[in-house]
Structures are given as structure tokens and as C-alpha cells.
Coordinates of C-alpha atoms (C1' of nucleotides) in Angstrom, one line a residue:
Chain F
M1336 CA 127.7 134.9 98.0
L1337 CA 130.0 135.0 95.1
G1338 CA 130.5 132.2 92.6
H1339 CA 127.1 133.1 91.5
E1340 CA 128.4 135.9 89.3
S1341 CA 130.7 133.3 87.7
A1342 CA 127.7 131.0 87.3
I1343 CA 126.0 133.7 85.2
G1344 CA 129.0 133.9 83.0
R1345 CA 129.0 130.2 82.6
L1346 CA 125.4 130.2 81.5
R1347 CA 125.9 133.0 79.1
S1348 CA 129.1 131.6 77.6
Q1349 CA 127.3 128.3 76.8
G1350 CA 124.5 130.0 75.0
Y1351 CA 122.0 129.8 77.8
R1352 CA 119.9 132.8 78.4
I1353 CA 119.8 134.9 81.6
T1354 CA 116.2 135.1 82.6
P1355 CA 114.7 136.6 85.8
Q1356 CA 113.6 133.2 86.9
R1357 CA 117.1 131.8 86.6
L1358 CA 118.5 134.7 88.5
S1359 CA 116.0 134.2 91.3
V1360 CA 116.8 130.5 91.6
L1361 CA 120.5 131.3 91.6
D1362 CA 120.1 134.0 94.3
I1363 CA 118.0 131.8 96.5
V1364 CA 120.4 128.8 96.3
A1365 CA 123.4 131.0 96.7
G1366 CA 121.9 132.8 99.6
R1367 CA 121.7 129.6 101.6
S1368 CA 124.6 128.2 103.4
G1369 CA 123.3 124.7 103.4
H1370 CA 121.0 122.7 101.2
I1371 CA 117.5 123.6 100.2
G1372 CA 114.5 121.7 98.9
A1373 CA 113.0 122.3 95.5
D1374 CA 109.7 123.3 97.1
E1375 CA 111.4 125.8 99.3
V1376 CA 113.2 127.3 96.4
W1377 CA 109.8 127.6 94.8
S1378 CA 108.1 129.4 97.6
L1379 CA 111.0 131.8 97.9
A1380 CA 111.0 132.5 94.2
K1381 CA 107.3 133.3 94.2
Q1382 CA 108.0 136.1 96.6
Q1383 CA 110.2 137.8 94.0
H1384 CA 108.3 136.8 90.9
P1385 CA 104.7 135.7 91.6
Y1386 CA 104.1 133.6 88.5
V1387 CA 107.0 131.2 88.6
D1388 CA 106.0 127.7 87.9
L1389 CA 107.4 124.8 89.9
A1390 CA 108.4 123.1 86.7
T1391 CA 110.6 126.0 85.9
I1392 CA 112.3 125.7 89.3
Y1393 CA 113.0 122.0 88.6
R1394 CA 114.2 122.7 85.0
T1395 CA 116.5 125.4 86.3
L1396 CA 117.9 123.4 89.1
Q1397 CA 118.6 120.5 86.7
L1398 CA 120.3 123.0 84.3
L1399 CA 122.5 124.3 87.1
K1400 CA 123.3 120.8 88.2
R1401 CA 124.4 119.9 84.6
L1402 CA 126.6 123.0 84.6
G1403 CA 128.1 122.1 88.0
V1404 CA 126.8 125.2 89.7
V1405 CA 124.8 123.3 92.2
T1406 CA 124.9 119.7 93.6
E1407 CA 121.9 117.5 94.2
V1408 CA 121.3 115.6 97.5
V1409 CA 118.6 113.1 97.9
I1410 CA 117.1 113.4 101.4
G1411 CA 114.3 111.1 102.2
N1412 CA 112.4 111.1 99.0
K1413 CA 113.0 114.7 98.1
L1414 CA 115.6 116.5 96.1
H1415 CA 117.7 119.2 97.8
F1416 CA 120.3 121.4 96.2
E1417 CA 123.2 123.4 97.3
L1418 CA 125.8 125.7 95.8
A1419 CA 128.8 123.7 94.5
D1420 CA 131.9 125.3 95.8
K1421 CA 134.7 124.3 93.4
D1422 CA 137.3 124.7 96.1
N1423 CA 135.5 122.9 98.8
R1424 CA 133.8 119.9 97.3
H1425 CA 132.2 117.4 99.5
N1426 CA 129.9 114.4 99.4
H1427 CA 127.0 113.7 101.7
M1428 CA 126.1 111.0 104.1
V1429 CA 122.3 110.9 104.7
C1430 CA 120.8 109.0 107.6
S1431 CA 117.9 106.9 106.5
V1432 CA 116.3 107.2 109.9
C1433 CA 116.5 110.8 110.9
D1434 CA 117.4 112.3 107.5
T1435 CA 120.4 114.1 109.0
V1436 CA 123.0 115.1 106.5
Q1437 CA 126.7 115.1 107.2
T1438 CA 129.3 116.3 104.7
L1439 CA 132.3 114.2 103.8
S1440 CA 135.6 115.2 102.2
P1441 CA 136.1 113.5 98.8
D1442 CA 139.5 112.4 100.0
Y1443 CA 137.7 109.5 101.6
L1444 CA 136.5 108.4 98.2
D1445 CA 139.7 109.0 96.3
E1446 CA 141.3 105.6 96.6
F1447 CA 138.0 103.9 95.9
S1448 CA 137.3 105.8 92.8
Q1449 CA 140.8 105.4 91.5
R1450 CA 140.5 101.6 91.8
L1451 CA 137.2 101.7 89.8
E1452 CA 138.9 103.7 87.0
Q1453 CA 141.9 101.5 86.9
E1454 CA 140.2 98.2 87.0
F1455 CA 137.0 98.9 85.1
G1456 CA 137.5 102.1 83.2
F1457 CA 134.4 103.3 85.1
T1458 CA 134.5 107.0 86.1
P1459 CA 132.3 107.4 89.1
D1460 CA 130.4 110.7 89.3
L1461 CA 131.4 111.7 92.8
D1462 CA 129.8 115.1 92.6
N1463 CA 126.5 113.4 92.7
L1464 CA 127.2 110.6 95.0
T1465 CA 125.3 110.4 98.3
I1466 CA 125.9 107.7 100.8
G1467 CA 122.9 106.3 102.6
G1468 CA 123.1 104.6 106.0
K1469 CA 122.6 105.2 109.7
C1470 CA 124.2 107.9 111.7
A1471 CA 125.9 107.1 115.0
K1472 CA 122.9 108.3 117.0
C1473 CA 120.3 106.2 115.1
Q1474 CA 122.6 103.3 115.0
S1475 CA 122.9 103.1 118.8
A1476 CA 119.2 103.8 119.2
T1477 CA 118.3 100.7 117.2
T1478 CA 120.9 98.6 119.1
E1479 CA 119.4 99.2 122.5
Chain U
M501 CA 116.4 79.4 90.6
L502 CA 116.6 78.4 94.2
G503 CA 116.9 80.8 97.1
H504 CA 113.4 81.6 96.3
E505 CA 112.2 78.6 98.3
S506 CA 114.1 79.9 101.3
A507 CA 112.6 83.3 100.7
I508 CA 109.2 81.8 101.3
G509 CA 110.4 80.3 104.5
R510 CA 111.7 83.6 105.6
L511 CA 108.4 85.3 104.9
R512 CA 106.4 82.7 106.7
S513 CA 108.7 82.6 109.7
Q514 CA 108.4 86.3 110.2
G515 CA 104.7 86.2 110.2
Y516 CA 104.2 87.4 106.7
R517 CA 101.6 85.5 104.6
I518 CA 102.2 83.6 101.5
T519 CA 99.9 85.0 98.8
P520 CA 99.6 84.2 95.1
Q521 CA 100.7 87.8 94.3
R522 CA 103.8 87.4 96.4
L523 CA 104.6 84.1 94.8
S524 CA 104.2 85.6 91.4
V525 CA 106.6 88.5 92.1
L526 CA 109.1 86.1 93.6
D527 CA 108.9 83.7 90.6
I528 CA 109.3 86.6 88.2
V529 CA 112.3 88.2 89.9
A530 CA 113.9 84.8 90.6
G531 CA 113.3 83.7 86.9
R532 CA 115.4 86.6 85.7
S533 CA 119.2 86.4 85.7
G534 CA 119.5 90.2 85.8
H535 CA 117.6 93.1 87.1
I536 CA 114.0 93.9 86.2
G537 CA 111.9 97.0 86.3
A538 CA 108.9 97.4 88.6
D539 CA 106.6 98.0 85.6
E540 CA 108.0 94.9 83.9
V541 CA 107.3 92.8 87.0
W542 CA 103.8 94.1 86.9
S543 CA 103.0 93.2 83.3
L544 CA 104.4 89.7 83.8
A545 CA 102.5 89.3 87.0
K546 CA 99.2 90.2 85.3
Q547 CA 99.7 87.3 82.9
Q548 CA 99.5 84.9 85.8
H549 CA 97.0 86.8 87.9
P550 CA 95.0 89.4 85.9
Y551 CA 93.9 91.6 88.7
V552 CA 97.2 92.4 90.4
D553 CA 97.6 96.0 91.2
L554 CA 100.8 97.9 90.6
A555 CA 100.7 99.1 94.2
T556 CA 100.9 95.5 95.3
I557 CA 103.9 95.0 93.2
Y558 CA 105.6 97.9 94.8
R559 CA 104.7 96.9 98.3
T560 CA 105.8 93.3 97.7
L561 CA 109.1 94.5 96.2
Q562 CA 109.7 96.8 99.1
L563 CA 108.9 94.0 101.5
L564 CA 111.3 91.6 99.7
K565 CA 113.9 94.3 99.8
R566 CA 113.5 94.8 103.6
L567 CA 113.9 91.0 104.0
G568 CA 117.1 91.1 101.9
V569 CA 115.6 88.8 99.3
V570 CA 116.0 91.3 96.5
T571 CA 118.1 94.4 96.0
E572 CA 117.1 97.6 94.4
V573 CA 119.0 99.4 91.7
V574 CA 118.1 102.9 90.4
I575 CA 118.6 103.0 86.7
G576 CA 117.8 106.3 85.0
N577 CA 115.0 107.4 87.2
K578 CA 113.3 104.0 87.5
L579 CA 113.6 101.3 90.1
H580 CA 114.9 97.9 89.1
F581 CA 115.2 94.8 91.3
E582 CA 117.1 91.6 91.3
L583 CA 117.4 88.5 93.4
A584 CA 120.0 89.0 96.2
D585 CA 122.3 86.1 96.4
K586 CA 123.5 85.9 100.0
D587 CA 126.8 84.4 99.0
N588 CA 127.5 86.7 96.1
R589 CA 126.6 90.2 97.2
H590 CA 127.5 93.0 94.9
N591 CA 126.9 96.6 94.3
H592 CA 126.1 98.2 91.0
M593 CA 127.8 100.8 88.8
V594 CA 125.2 102.4 86.5
C595 CA 126.3 104.5 83.5
S596 CA 124.5 107.7 83.3
V597 CA 124.8 107.9 79.6
C598 CA 123.8 104.4 78.3
D599 CA 122.2 103.0 81.6
T600 CA 124.4 100.0 81.4
V601 CA 124.8 98.2 84.7
Q602 CA 128.0 96.5 85.9
T603 CA 128.3 94.6 89.1
L604 CA 130.9 95.3 91.7
S605 CA 132.2 93.1 94.5
P606 CA 131.7 94.7 97.9
D607 CA 135.3 94.2 98.6
Y608 CA 136.0 97.4 96.8
L609 CA 134.0 99.2 99.4
D610 CA 135.2 97.5 102.5
E611 CA 138.0 99.8 103.3
F612 CA 136.0 102.9 102.5
S613 CA 133.0 101.8 104.7
Q614 CA 135.3 100.9 107.6
R615 CA 136.8 104.3 107.6
L616 CA 133.3 105.9 107.7
E617 CA 132.4 103.8 110.7
Q618 CA 135.6 104.4 112.6
E619 CA 135.8 108.1 112.0
F620 CA 132.1 109.1 112.0
G621 CA 130.2 106.2 113.5
F622 CA 128.2 106.3 110.3
T623 CA 127.1 102.9 109.0
P624 CA 126.7 103.0 105.3
D625 CA 124.0 100.9 103.8
L626 CA 126.1 99.2 101.1
D627 CA 123.3 96.8 100.1
N628 CA 121.5 99.8 98.6
L629 CA 124.4 101.7 97.3
T630 CA 124.6 102.3 93.6
I631 CA 127.5 104.2 92.0
G632 CA 126.6 106.5 89.2
G633 CA 129.2 107.5 86.5
K634 CA 130.3 106.8 83.0
C635 CA 131.3 103.5 81.7
A636 CA 134.6 103.1 79.8
K637 CA 132.7 103.1 76.4
C638 CA 130.8 106.3 77.0
Q639 CA 133.7 107.9 78.7
S640 CA 135.9 107.5 75.6
A641 CA 133.0 108.5 73.3
T642 CA 132.7 111.9 75.0
T643 CA 136.5 112.4 75.0
E644 CA 136.7 112.1 71.2
Chain J
dT1035 C1' 116.9 150.7 68.5
dC1036 C1' 114.3 147.3 66.2
dC1037 C1' 113.7 142.2 64.4
dG1038 C1' 113.9 137.5 63.9
dT1039 C1' 114.5 133.3 65.9
dA1040 C1' 115.7 130.0 68.9
dA1041 C1' 115.4 129.2 73.7
dC1042 C1' 112.5 129.7 77.7
dG1043 C1' 108.4 129.7 80.9
dG1044 C1' 103.7 128.7 82.1
dC1045 C1' 100.2 125.5 82.1
dA1046 C1' 98.4 121.1 82.2
dA1047 C1' 98.8 116.4 81.9
dA1048 C1' 101.7 112.4 82.5
dT1049 C1' 104.8 109.4 85.3
dC1050 C1' 106.6 106.9 89.1
dA1051 C1' 106.4 105.7 93.7
dC1052 C1' 103.8 105.4 97.6
dT1053 C1' 99.7 105.5 101.1
dG1054 C1' 94.9 105.2 103.4
dC1055 C1' 91.0 102.6 103.7
dA1056 C1' 87.5 99.1 103.4
dA1057 C1' 86.8 94.6 101.6
dC1058 C1' 89.1 90.2 101.5
dA1059 C1' 91.7 86.0 102.4
dA1060 C1' 95.6 83.2 104.7
dC1061 C1' 96.2 80.3 108.4
dG1062 C1' 96.5 78.9 113.4
dG1063 C1' 93.2 77.3 116.6
dT1064 C1' 88.9 74.6 117.4
Chain K
dA1165 C1' 86.3 71.4 107.8
dC1166 C1' 85.0 76.0 109.8
dC1167 C1' 86.0 80.6 112.2
dG1168 C1' 88.0 84.6 113.6
dT1169 C1' 91.9 87.4 113.7
dT1170 C1' 94.9 90.1 111.4
dG1171 C1' 97.9 90.8 107.6
dT1172 C1' 97.0 91.8 102.5
dT1173 C1' 94.9 93.5 98.3
dG1174 C1' 92.6 96.5 95.1
dC1175 C1' 91.3 100.9 94.4
dA1176 C1' 91.6 105.6 94.5
dG1177 C1' 94.1 109.4 95.7
dT1178 C1' 98.6 112.0 96.9
dG1179 C1' 103.3 113.8 96.5
dA1180 C1' 107.3 114.6 94.0
dT1181 C1' 109.3 115.2 89.6
dT1182 C1' 109.2 115.4 84.6
dT1183 C1' 107.4 116.3 79.9
dG1184 C1' 104.7 118.3 75.7
dC1185 C1' 102.8 122.1 73.8
dC1186 C1' 102.5 126.7 72.6
dG1187 C1' 102.7 131.5 73.4
dT1188 C1' 106.5 134.7 75.1
dT1189 C1' 111.0 136.7 75.6
dA1190 C1' 116.1 137.3 75.6
dC1191 C1' 119.6 138.8 72.8
dG1192 C1' 122.9 138.9 68.6
dG1193 C1' 122.8 141.0 64.3
dA1194 C1' 121.0 144.7 60.9

DNA sequence: TCCGTAACGGCAAATCACTGCAACAACGGT
DNA sequence: ACCGTTGTTGCAGTGATTTGCCGTTACGGA
């Protein structure tokens, strides 16, 4: 809803141009509460602006990701995006069986990431870390 | 070096057939100390067996991954593989700047994964978890 | 308001990973 | 050693994402 105004400022202040295509993509991603697939962004964008190219969608989403405006989640073998809320960061747990996504507070990763930094000097990129695995439901289904 | 004999046994005992293509792929991956890209496996395999198809390489690598013979590492946007040593499992930390790969004992993830299981019933797939981020070198380079 | 220029978007082609299908070959049984 | 069954391969095609090229456009400065 908001935060997308500030995103425009961030684009502008870093010398990026504000184009109708970029505004569309921002609107669409910001108008969603959850994550949205690149192809879905595309079809919605075309409603506003018939000649948008899918490549533009991808380029824009990558740009917004670099700027920290959106985060990327890999679901199955597709990329999904969602608005990054600076005050409510979270990571994702994606079930490899049913593709269900659960969110996870970064607190769970704090200790782990601190150890990596202390011992290896490696700074993990938690904003783009997705944990794969099996959710409770699918886990018990395969155990049966 | 070894471990690849046992892999053959594992294939055979699960009803998979031993084909020259599969042996080539195994030889190639086993002959490497580190990780190797799918395309690289392909070009090496063609030297032994001119008409191997890239699709076969992918299928074989996926099969070996399912059997736990090799592990997959995403580097940049390409898939790399390496021989999984049952007694020396490890995860990978890949630098998003220079694509350097460091290995990481799974001990570091134990506590974290246990919390996920206890609190969410989510079983993370640590065998296929790669941590992205910046290595010490690239981190200090961008801080300058 | 108009201009110049550097960034951007559209288009097409490339890349990487994966899949469907028909021909082929490994291997347990005879 | 030969056969038939059934898993595998090669080939061609598909889906998702990325890149190169070139004409177009946003936007700071005159």
C-alpha cells in the first residue's frame, strides 16, 4: 500500500528513471498481500499497458530486488516476488512436495548467521534465503 | 576415488541399470575433488562416448542426487555437482560476487534445523541447502 | 519549453534445465 | 547364448529466465 511511494524515491535518487512499466510492476506487487509469480505480474501489467514485454517485467523485478524493494522466493521452479517490508522481514520455508510457503522470522537465523560471520567472515544474504524441505503435512504423508 | 563403486551397487540394488553413460558421469564427478558444472560433465563425457546427450547428463545427475551419491550446488545461475561423501557431509556458502564456494559443516545448522522441526514440524532439506552471501574478501572490497 | 543523451523497453534469439516419445539396450530368466 | 521385459537414451521440443541490439523515451540542463 505504502512503501511503494518510498520505492519511487529510492529509484529516482539512485538515478533510475520512473517509467510507466516500472510503476505498473510496483503497483501490482504492492497491491498483493502475498507473493506473486513473474508471469502473473506480466498478465496483470498487460491489462494496464498492452505492449509490455515479459523481459521488461523480469528486468524490473531484478532491479527492485537489487534495491531491496522486493524479495524473491523460489517456488517449485518459478520465481515469485513480494514487497519487502523493512519493518517486518521474514524468510520463507517452501515445501518441496506441495509448494506451500510458510514465513519465518529472521530471529531464527540470527544465531546461525552470526556464527558464520564470526568464524568465516562470510555475510549470508538472509534477505534472499529460502529454506527448502518438507512441511509437517507432507512429512507425515510420506511416513505412512 | 572410491565411494563410486558403492554407488554402482546402490544403483543396481534399487533396480536401476548400469549403463556406460551413467558410468561416465560417475567417473567424471568422482574424478573431481571439487564441484563441476553440468555442461562440463557433458563435454568430458562426450570424449569417452561421443553421442551422449545433455539431457542424459541432467537425468543422470538428478538420479544420482536422489540417491544421495552427489550433491547439487547452485553457483551463479548454473547447477554444479560434487560427490557426496557420506561421512563428511557439508553445505556450501557461495559468494554472490566472486562465485567462490566454501564448505560448511552441517553442525552449524543443527540447532537451527532442530528448532524448525520442533516449532513448525518443517523438515529442512539440509543436503540441498546452499547459503548465498558475500565472502570476507568481497565484503571488505565493497566496504572500502 | 525544447534538446541531448544516457537509460530503458520491445523484440528476438540464446541459455539452462527439463520432458515426452519412440527406438534401443541391460539383464534376469530360459 | 538367446529373449523378452522394462528401464534408458537420443532427439526434439517446452518452459522459465536472461541477454544483445537498436529504436525510443525520461528528465536535467539551456
